[in-house]
XYZ file of C-alpha atoms in Angstrom:
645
model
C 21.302 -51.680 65.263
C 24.585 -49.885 65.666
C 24.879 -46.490 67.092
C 26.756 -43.574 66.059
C 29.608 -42.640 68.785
C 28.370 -40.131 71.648
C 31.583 -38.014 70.929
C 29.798 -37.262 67.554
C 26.830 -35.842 69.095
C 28.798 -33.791 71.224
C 31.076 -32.471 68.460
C 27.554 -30.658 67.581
C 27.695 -27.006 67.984
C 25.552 -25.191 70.851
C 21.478 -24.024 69.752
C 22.209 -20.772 69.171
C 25.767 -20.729 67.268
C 23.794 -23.260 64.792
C 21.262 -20.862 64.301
C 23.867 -18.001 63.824
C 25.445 -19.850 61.547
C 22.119 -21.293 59.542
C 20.998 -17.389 59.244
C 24.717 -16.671 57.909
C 24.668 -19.050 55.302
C 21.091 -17.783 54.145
C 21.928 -13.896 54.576
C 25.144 -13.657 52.360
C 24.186 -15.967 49.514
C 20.436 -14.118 49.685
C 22.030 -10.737 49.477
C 24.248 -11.486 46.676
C 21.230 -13.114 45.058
C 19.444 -10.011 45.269
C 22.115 -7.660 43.753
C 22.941 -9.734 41.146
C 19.229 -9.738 40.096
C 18.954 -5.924 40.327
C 22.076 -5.187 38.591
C 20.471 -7.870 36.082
C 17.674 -6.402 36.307
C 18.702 -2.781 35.924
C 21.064 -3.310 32.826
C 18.175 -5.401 31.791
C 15.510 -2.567 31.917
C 18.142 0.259 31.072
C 18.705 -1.324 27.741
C 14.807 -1.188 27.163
C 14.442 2.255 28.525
C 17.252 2.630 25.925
C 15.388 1.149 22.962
C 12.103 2.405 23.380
C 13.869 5.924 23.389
C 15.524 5.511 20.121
C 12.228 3.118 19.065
C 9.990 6.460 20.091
C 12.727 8.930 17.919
C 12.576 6.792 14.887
C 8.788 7.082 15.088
C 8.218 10.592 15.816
C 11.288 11.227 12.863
C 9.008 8.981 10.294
C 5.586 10.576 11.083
C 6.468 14.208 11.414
C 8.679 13.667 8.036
C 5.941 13.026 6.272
C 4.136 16.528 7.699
C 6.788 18.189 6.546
C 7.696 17.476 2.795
C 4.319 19.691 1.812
C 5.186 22.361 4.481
C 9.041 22.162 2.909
C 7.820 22.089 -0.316
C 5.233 25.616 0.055
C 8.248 27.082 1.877
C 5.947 27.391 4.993
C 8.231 28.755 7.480
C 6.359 29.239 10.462
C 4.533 25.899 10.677
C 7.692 24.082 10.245
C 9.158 25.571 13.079
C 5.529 24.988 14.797
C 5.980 21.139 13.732
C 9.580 20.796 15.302
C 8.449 22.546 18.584
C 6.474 18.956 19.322
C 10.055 17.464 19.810
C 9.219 19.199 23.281
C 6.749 16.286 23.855
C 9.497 14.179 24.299
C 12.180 14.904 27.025
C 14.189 12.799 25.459
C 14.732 14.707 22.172
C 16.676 17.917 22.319
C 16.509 19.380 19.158
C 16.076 19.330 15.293
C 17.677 20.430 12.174
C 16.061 20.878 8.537
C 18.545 20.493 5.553
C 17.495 21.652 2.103
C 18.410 19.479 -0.746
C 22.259 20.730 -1.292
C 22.109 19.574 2.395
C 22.198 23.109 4.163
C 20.850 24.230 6.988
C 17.114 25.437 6.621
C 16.145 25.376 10.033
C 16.863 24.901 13.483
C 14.895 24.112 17.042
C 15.618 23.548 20.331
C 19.375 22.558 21.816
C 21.392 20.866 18.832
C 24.729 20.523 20.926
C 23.891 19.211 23.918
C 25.105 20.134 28.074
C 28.595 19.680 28.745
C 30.078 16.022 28.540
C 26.376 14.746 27.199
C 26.617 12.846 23.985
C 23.392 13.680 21.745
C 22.220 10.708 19.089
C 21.118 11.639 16.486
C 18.346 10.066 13.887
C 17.997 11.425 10.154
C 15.148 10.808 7.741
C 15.073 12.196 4.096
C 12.661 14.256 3.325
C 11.128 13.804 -0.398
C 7.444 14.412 -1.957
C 6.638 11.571 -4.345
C 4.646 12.783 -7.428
C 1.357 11.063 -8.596
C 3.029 9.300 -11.618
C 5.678 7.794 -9.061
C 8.918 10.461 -9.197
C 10.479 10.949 -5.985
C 11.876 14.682 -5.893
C 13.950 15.015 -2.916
C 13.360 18.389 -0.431
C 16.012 17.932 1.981
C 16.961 16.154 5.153
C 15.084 15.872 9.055
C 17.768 15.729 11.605
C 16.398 14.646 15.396
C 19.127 15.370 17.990
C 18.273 13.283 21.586
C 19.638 12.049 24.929
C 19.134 8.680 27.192
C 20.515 11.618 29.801
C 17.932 12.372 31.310
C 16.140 8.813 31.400
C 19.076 7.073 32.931
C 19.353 9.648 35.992
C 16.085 8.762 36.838
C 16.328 5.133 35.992
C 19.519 5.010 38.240
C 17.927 6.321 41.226
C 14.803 4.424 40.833
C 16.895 1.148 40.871
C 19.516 2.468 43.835
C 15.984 2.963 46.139
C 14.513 -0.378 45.013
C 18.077 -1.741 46.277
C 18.020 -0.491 49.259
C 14.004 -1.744 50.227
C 15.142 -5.069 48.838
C 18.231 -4.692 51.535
C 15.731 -3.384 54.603
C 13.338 -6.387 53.674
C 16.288 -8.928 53.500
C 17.623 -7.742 56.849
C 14.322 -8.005 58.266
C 13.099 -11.126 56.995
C 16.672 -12.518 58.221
C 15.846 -10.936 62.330
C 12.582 -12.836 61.825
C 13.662 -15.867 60.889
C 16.012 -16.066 63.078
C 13.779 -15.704 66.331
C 11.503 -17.949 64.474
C 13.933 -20.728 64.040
C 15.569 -20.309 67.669
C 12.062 -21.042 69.118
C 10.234 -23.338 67.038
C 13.216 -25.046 65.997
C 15.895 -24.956 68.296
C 14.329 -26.156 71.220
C 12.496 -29.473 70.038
C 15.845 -29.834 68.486
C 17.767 -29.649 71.509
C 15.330 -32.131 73.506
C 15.583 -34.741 70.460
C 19.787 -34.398 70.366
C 19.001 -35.299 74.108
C 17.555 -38.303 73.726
C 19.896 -39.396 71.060
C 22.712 -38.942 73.991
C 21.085 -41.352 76.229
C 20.815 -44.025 73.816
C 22.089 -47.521 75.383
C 24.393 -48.311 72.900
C 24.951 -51.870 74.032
C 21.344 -53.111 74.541
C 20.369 -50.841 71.140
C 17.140 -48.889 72.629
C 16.644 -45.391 72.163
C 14.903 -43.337 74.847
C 11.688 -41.488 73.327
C 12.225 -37.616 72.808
C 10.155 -35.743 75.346
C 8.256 -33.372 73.475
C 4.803 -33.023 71.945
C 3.236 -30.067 69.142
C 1.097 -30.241 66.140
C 4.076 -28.945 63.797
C 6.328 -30.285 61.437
C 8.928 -30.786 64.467
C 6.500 -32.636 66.825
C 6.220 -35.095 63.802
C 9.645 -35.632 63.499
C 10.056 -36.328 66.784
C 6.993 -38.513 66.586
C 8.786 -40.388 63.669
C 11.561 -40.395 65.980
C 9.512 -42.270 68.608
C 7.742 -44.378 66.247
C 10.945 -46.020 64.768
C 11.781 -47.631 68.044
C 8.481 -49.266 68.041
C 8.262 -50.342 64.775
C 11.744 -52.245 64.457
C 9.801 -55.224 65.639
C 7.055 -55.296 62.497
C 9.383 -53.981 59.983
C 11.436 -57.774 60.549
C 7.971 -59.383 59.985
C 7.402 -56.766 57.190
C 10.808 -58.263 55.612
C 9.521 -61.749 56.033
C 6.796 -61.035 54.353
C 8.358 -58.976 51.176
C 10.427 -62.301 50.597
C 7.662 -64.140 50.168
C 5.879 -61.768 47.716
C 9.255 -61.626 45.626
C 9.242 -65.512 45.233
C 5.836 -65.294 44.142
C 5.700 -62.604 41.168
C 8.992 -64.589 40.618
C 7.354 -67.706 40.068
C 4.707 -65.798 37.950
C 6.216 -63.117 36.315
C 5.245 -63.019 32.627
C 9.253 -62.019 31.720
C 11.793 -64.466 31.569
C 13.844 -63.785 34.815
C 17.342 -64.938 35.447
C 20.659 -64.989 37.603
C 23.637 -66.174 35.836
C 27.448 -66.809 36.731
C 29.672 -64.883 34.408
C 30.413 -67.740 32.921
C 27.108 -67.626 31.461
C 25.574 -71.026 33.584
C 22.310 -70.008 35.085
C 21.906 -70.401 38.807
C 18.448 -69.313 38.708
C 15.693 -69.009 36.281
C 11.761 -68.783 36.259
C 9.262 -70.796 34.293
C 8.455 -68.255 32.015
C 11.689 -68.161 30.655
C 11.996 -71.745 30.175
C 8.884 -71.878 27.826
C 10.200 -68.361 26.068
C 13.267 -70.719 25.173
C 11.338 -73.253 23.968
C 12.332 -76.092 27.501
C 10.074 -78.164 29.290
C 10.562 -77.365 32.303
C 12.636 -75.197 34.700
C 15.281 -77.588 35.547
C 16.328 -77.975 32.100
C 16.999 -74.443 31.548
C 19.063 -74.251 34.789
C 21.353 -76.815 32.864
C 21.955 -74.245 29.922
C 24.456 -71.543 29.577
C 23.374 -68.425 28.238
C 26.032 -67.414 25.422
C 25.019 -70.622 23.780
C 21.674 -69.119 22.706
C 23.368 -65.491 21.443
C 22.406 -65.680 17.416
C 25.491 -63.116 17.151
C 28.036 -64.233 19.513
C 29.923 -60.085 18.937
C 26.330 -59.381 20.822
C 27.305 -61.284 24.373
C 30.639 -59.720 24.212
C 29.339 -55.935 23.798
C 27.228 -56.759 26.909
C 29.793 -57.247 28.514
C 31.388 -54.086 27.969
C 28.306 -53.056 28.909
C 27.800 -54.229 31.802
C 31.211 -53.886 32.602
C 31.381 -49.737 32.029
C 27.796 -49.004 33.095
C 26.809 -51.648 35.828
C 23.828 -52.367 34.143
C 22.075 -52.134 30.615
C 18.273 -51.770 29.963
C 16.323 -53.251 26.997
C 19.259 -54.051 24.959
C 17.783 -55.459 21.502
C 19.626 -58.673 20.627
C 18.583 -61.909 18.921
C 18.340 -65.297 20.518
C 18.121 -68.653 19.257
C 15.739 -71.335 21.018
C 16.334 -74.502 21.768
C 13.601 -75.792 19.077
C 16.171 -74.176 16.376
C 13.980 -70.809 15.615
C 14.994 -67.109 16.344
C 13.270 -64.533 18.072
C 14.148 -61.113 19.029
C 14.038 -60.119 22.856
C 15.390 -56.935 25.025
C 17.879 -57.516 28.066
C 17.499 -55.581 30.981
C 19.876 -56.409 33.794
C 22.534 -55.470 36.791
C 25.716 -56.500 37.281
C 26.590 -58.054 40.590
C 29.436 -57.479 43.087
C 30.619 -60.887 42.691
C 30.581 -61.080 38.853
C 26.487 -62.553 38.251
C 24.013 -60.965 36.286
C 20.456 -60.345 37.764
C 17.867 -59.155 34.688
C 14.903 -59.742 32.576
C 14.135 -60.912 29.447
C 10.991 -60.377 27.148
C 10.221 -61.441 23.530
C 9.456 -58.728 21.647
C 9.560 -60.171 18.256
C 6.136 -59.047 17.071
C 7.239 -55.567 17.884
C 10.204 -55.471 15.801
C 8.048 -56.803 12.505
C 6.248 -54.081 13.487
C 8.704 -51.275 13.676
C 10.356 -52.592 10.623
C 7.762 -52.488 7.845
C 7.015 -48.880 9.860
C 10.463 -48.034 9.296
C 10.558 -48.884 5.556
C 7.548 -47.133 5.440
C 8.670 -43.842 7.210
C 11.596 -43.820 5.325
C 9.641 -43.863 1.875
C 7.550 -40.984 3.438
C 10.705 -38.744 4.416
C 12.365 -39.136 1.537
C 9.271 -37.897 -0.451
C 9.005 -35.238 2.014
C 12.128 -34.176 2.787
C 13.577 -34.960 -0.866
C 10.931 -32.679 -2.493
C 12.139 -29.383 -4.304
C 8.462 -27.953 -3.833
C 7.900 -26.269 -0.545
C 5.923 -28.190 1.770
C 4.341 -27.660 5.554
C 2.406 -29.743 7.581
C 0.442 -27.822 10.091
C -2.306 -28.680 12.951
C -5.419 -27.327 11.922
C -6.784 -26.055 15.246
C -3.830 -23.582 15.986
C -2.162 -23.183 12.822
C 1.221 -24.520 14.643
C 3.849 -25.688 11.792
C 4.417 -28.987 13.135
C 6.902 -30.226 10.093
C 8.553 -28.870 7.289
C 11.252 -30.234 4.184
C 14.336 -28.813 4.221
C 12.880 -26.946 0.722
C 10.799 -24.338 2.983
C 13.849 -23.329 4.928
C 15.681 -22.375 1.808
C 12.437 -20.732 0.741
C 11.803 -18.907 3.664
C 14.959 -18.279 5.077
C 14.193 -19.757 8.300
C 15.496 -22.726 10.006
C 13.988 -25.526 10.650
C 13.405 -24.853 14.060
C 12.273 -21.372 13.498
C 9.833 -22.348 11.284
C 8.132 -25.231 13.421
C 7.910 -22.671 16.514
C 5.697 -20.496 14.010
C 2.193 -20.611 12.994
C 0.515 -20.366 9.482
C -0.705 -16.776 10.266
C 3.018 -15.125 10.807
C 3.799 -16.596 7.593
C 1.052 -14.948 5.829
C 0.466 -11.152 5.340
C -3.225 -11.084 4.721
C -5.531 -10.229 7.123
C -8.589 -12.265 8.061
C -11.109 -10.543 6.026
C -8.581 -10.742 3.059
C -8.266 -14.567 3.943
C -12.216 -15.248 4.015
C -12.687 -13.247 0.788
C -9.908 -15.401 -0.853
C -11.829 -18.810 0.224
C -14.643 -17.587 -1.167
C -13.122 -17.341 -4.465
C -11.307 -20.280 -4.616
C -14.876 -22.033 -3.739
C -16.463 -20.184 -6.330
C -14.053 -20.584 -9.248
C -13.591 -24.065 -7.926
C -9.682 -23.481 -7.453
C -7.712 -26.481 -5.472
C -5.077 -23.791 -4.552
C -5.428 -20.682 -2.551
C -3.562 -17.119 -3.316
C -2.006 -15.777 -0.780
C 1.156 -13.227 -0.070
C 3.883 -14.899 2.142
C 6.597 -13.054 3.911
C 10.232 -14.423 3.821
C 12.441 -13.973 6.628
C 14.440 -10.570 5.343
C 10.810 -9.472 4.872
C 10.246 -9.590 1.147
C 6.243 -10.279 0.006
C 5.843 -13.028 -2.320
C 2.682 -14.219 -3.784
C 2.284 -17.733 -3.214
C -0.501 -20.400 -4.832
C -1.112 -23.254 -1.664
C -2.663 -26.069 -2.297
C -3.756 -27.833 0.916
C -5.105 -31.126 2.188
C -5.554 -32.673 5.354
C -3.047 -36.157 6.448
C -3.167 -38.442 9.172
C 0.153 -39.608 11.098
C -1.238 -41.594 13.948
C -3.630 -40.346 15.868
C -2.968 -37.001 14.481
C -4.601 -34.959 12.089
C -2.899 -31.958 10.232
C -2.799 -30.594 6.993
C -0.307 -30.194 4.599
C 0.439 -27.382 2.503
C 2.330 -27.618 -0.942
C 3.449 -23.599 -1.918
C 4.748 -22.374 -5.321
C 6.226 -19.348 -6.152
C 3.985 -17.324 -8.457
C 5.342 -13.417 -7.864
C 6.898 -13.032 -11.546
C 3.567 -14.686 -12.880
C 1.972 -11.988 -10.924
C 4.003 -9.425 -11.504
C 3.838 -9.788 -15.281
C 0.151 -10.050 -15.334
C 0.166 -6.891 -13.435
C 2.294 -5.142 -15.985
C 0.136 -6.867 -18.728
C -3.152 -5.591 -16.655
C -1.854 -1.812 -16.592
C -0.327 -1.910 -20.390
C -4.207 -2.781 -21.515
C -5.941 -0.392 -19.287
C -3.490 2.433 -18.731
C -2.572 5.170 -20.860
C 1.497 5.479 -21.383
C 1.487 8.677 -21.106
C -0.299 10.069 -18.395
C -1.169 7.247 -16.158
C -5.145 7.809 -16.584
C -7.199 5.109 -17.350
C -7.468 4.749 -21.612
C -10.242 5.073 -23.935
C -11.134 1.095 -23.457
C -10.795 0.411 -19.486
C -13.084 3.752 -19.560
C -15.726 2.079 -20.820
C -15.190 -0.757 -19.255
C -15.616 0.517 -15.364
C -18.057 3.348 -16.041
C -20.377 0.881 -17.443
C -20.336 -1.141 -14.277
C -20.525 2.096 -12.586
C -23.552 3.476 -14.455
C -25.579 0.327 -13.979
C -24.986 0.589 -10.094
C -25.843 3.937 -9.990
C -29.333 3.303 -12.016
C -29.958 0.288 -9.810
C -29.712 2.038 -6.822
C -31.149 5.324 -8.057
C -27.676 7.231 -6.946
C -26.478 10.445 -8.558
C -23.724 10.211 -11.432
C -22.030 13.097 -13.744
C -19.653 12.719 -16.504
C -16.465 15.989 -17.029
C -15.469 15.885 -20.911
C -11.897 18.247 -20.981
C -10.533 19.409 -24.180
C -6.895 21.524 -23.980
C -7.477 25.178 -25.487
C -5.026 25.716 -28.209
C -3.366 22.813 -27.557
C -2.267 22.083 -31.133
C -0.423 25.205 -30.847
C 1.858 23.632 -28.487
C 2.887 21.172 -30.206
C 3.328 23.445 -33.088
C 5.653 25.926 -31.569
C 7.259 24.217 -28.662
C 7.312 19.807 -30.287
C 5.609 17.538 -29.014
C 8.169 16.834 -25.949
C 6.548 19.712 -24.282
C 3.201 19.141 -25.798
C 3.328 15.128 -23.830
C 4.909 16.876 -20.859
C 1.705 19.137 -20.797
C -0.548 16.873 -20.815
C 0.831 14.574 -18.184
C 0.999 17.721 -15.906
C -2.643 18.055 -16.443
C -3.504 14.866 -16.123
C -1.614 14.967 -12.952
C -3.711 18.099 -11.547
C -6.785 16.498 -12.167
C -6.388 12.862 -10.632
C -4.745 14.495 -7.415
C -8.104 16.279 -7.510
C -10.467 14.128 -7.911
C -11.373 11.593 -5.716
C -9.649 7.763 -5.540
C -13.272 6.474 -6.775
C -13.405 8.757 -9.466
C -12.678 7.451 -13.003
C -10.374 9.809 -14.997
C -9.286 8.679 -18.168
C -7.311 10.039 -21.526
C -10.020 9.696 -24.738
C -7.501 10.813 -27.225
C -5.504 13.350 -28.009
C -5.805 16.265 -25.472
C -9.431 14.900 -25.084
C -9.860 13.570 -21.245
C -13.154 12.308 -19.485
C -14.175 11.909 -15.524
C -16.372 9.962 -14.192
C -18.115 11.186 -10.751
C -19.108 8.241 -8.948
C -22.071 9.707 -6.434
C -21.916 13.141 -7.527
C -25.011 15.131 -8.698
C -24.884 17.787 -11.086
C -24.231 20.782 -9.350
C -21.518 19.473 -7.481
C -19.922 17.966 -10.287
C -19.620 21.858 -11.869
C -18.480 22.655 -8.736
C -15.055 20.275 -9.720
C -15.178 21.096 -12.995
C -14.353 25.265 -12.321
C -12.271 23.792 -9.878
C -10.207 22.090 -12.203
C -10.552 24.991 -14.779
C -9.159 27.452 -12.354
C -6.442 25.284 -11.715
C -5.500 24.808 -15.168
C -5.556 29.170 -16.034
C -4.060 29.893 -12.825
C -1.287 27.332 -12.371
C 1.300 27.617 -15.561
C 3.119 24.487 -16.453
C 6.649 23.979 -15.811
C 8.371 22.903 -19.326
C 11.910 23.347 -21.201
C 10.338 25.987 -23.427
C 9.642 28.161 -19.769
C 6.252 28.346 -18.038
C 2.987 27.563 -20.200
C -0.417 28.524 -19.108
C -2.959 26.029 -20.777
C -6.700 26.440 -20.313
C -9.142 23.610 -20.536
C -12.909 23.507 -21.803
C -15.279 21.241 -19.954
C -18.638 19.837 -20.776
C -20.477 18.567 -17.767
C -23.894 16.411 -17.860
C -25.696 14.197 -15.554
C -26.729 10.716 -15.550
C -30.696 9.887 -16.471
C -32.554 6.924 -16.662
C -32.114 5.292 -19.997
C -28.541 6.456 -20.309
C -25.517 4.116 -21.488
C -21.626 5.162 -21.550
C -21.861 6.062 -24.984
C -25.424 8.338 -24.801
C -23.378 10.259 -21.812
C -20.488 10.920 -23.720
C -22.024 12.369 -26.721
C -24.539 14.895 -24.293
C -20.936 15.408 -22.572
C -19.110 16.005 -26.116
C -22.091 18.473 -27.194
C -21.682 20.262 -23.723
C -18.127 20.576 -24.476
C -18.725 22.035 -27.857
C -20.988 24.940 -26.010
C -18.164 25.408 -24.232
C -15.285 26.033 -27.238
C -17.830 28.148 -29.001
C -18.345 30.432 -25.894
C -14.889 31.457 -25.986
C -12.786 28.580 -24.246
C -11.680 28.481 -20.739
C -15.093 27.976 -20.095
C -17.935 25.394 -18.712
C -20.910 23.898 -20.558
C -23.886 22.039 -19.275
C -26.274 19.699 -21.200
């Protein structure tokens, strides 16, 4: 065994200057560390602070917008200013400005300029009322003046004291340590460097370190210790490992050779003497290897190979066999000092059949796949992950392909899981093979989607694939189609035919169930008059003012509809008969005491109503005609009037 020189050990530095020097190399690198992770840290959690700021601004702006288009709109001073004063809730926020619609200033709160050298942001949402038959009439503007001011000063000093604990802790941790290492450490240390002095160099024996513990350093001294007594069975050890190696040699079921670069083998097993079709080992140790190379290019780029890397590892090449036939096998080998070539070889001609026909077979599959123009997805059915998709759903979505396989099913689709259920039980019921869903594309727009789905095996894996088409304009038009046969033009009500159609449903229900139904009949007073004197622009812009009032009265599961004419018809789903006069005056009094708005000027327009109440053997038509009579009692008492039946 040969010894290091004793003027190495002694170049060692003393205990405690290595120990100095060990804690210096931790403490500076450590501290660093630790201010590059605040300062990290801090600009890290400063830009949050930062965004949820300006995230809890553009809230507050979009909620208490939409408080104050009605207060705007009735002019209702104090409450507006009572709805800016909750900017107060917010430290943050400093102050707020209301614009009318020529954009000047309506109102003011709080401090709109800001301290001296503080920049105020500011966030601005129109402010608009949007009318029942879908006009948007703009009021004016919401201005939201704020500051990260006073978030940062506190954010600064929070981080400067979490600096200086991380400092104390570091400095402390660093004292510790270093005691700790100086006496569990330094000492065994010292005793071991001994012994390693006293070695006798010439008759290679190394004197046993005198120290014993239970710790990590006892055992390395212990290793130390055992070494020396061990060098003896680690030569029998040796002896014994060469006689292992010639026996999974012998018996290795891989050709194994050694071979000059010449190509002549020097040494060879049996196994690969059958592999290459010989009769026994001796015979192969007559061959040269580039004589059985099907591709002669192949032994040179193994060369280059072998040459550049030192080794190569299952290198695919073909080989011919001494019987005349060719089989595939993979090369594994190193490349020895003096030129040879130690490695394996093993026939894997069966496996490259294999992989072939599973190529050709792959292929065929990603070309219909990837090839397709409809968008398709396959997905694992027991997390919804998107395991695969053709290059078709990433111009679909938007997304890329790898943004779309580290998604799931569920934040592609924008129906909730009651919406979901109901839709498979409709598909199951109309026997459908496709599902309809809404999908949402990456720059957020909706699209309805039909998905037709199926489950597909690759492997041992089973997922399901999903073909989607594009049916929003098929929707879309069949929406429009929908509201064209059950809408009137005019007014937006429901017409004379989807009237019937949805208070039959609703009159059976209510009979079924024994629940309380009443039907309004409205005729315009004098309406003909209006169209007499003013045309019949101001006539249709009367009656879709009316119309208005009363749907933004009545309930969303009412049924309002236009009959004809200026004739209009409710029906009160689970309303009894006294309540339902109780909406009808309400309605009348809004029509006397609320004039309509027209070119001609301001028009008052009263309205006649005949109320009645559902009974037991009733139909649409039977309610109608008590409703119609009602109404009659009602013209004949004057107008502007109710009548009951």
């Amino acid at each position: 065994m040969t010894l290091p020189a004793k003027d190495t050990f002694q170049a060692i530095p003393p205990q405690r200057l290595l120990v100095v020097k060990y804690m210096v190399r931790i403490l500076i690198p450590l501290t660093l560390t630790t201010i590059l992770f605040m300062s990290i840290y801090s600009v890290q959690t400063q830009r949050a602070f930062k965004e949820e700021i300006d995230a809890d601004v553009e809230a507050y702006a979009t909620s208490i917008s939409r408080v104050l288009d009605n207060l705007m709109w009735n002019f209702q001073t104090e409450e507006l200013v009572s709805a800016l004063a909750t900017i107060s809730s917010n430290p943050s926020m400093r102050g707020a400005e209301l614009f009318d619609d020529q954009g000047k200033l309506f109102l003011s709160y709080g401090d709109n300029k800001g301290e001296a050298g503080e920049t105020l942001l500011s966030v601005s949402k129109d402010i608009f009322k949007r009318q029942p038959y879908g006009e948007r009439i703009d009021i004016g503007k919401l201005v939201i003046h704020y500051s990260y001011a006073n978030a940062m000063s506190k954010h600064e000093k929070r981080m400067f004291n979490q600096i200086i604990r991380m400092l104390i802790i570091i400095l402390v941790m660093c004292i510790s340590g270093y005691y700790a290492f100086h006496y569990t450490i330094g000492r065994p240390l010292k005793e071991l460097l001994k012994a390693i002095h006293t070695t006798d160099s010439s008759s290679s024996k190394w004197h046993e370190a005198k120290w014993e513990s239970d710790d990590e350093i006892g055992q390395v001294i212990e290793a130390h210790n055992a070494m020396i007594r061990h060098i003896g069975a680690k030569d029998t050890a040796l002896s014994e490992s060469e006689k292992r190696y010639r026996e999974l040699f012998d018996n290795a079921q891989v050709g194994i050779f050694h071979s000059n670069p010449d190509g002549s083998i020097l040494n060879a097993n049996l196994t690969l003497a059958h592999l290459m079709a010989y009769n026994s080992r001796e015979e192969i140790l007559k061959a040269n290897v580039l004589d059985h190379y099907y591709d002669p290019d192949d032994s040179i780029a193994i060369k280059k190979l072998l040459a550049k890397d030192g080794q190569i590892a299952h290198y695919r090449v073909q080989f011919n066999k001494v019987d005349g036939t060719t089989i595939w096998v993979e090369l594994s080998g190193n490349l020895k000092e003096d030129g040879s070539v130690n490695g394996i070889l093993q026939d894997v001609t069966t496996t490259v059949e294999a992989q072939t026909a599973l190529e050709e077979r792959d292929e065929l599959h990603r070309a219909f796949f990837e090839e397709n123009k409809a968008v398709m997805l396959l997905h694992d059915p027991l997390d919804s992950s998107i395991q695969f998709v053709n290059p078709a759903a990433c111009n679909y979505y938007g997304y890329s392909e790898r943004e779309l396989t580290s998604m799931t099913i569920y934040d592609l689709n924008n129906m909730s899981d009651e919406e979901i259920f109901e839709e498979l039980k409709n598909s199951t019921a109309e026997r459908r093979n496709y599902f309809n869903h809404t999908h949402t594309l990456k720059n957020g727009t909706k699209r309805h989607v039909e998905v037709y789905t199926g489950p597909i095996s690759l492997g041992k894996r089973h997922l399901h694939y999903s073909i989607i088409h594009d049916v929003t304009e098929k929707r879309r038009l069949e929406g429009k189609l929908e509201r064209m046969a059950t809408r009137d033009q005019l007014t937006g009500a429901f017409n004379r035919h989807a009237f019937f159609l949805r208070a039959k449903e609703e009159i059976i229900r209510a009979q079924r169930f024994n629940h309380p139904m009443t039907v309004l009949m409205f005729d315009l007073d004098h309406f003909k008059a209006v169209n007499d004197t003013h045309g019949h622009a101001v006539g249709d812009e009367v009656l879709r003012v009316f119309a208005m009032r009363c749907r933004a009265d009545l309930r969303q599961s009412d049924i309002f509809a236009r009959l004809g004419g200026e004739e209009f018809a409710a029906l009160l789903i689970e309303t009894d008969e006294s309540r339902g006069v109780e909406i009808a005056e309400r309605i009348r009094a809004i029509a006397a005491d609320k004039p309509i708005a027209t070119e001609s000027g301001e028009l008052t327009i009263t309205t006649s109503i005949g109320i009645t109440a559902l009974q037991d053997e009733d139909t649409v038509t039977t309610m109608l005609k008590r409703a119609d009579k009602a109404l009659y009692q009602a013209k004949t008492s004057g107008r502007n009037t109710l009548g009951r039946i």
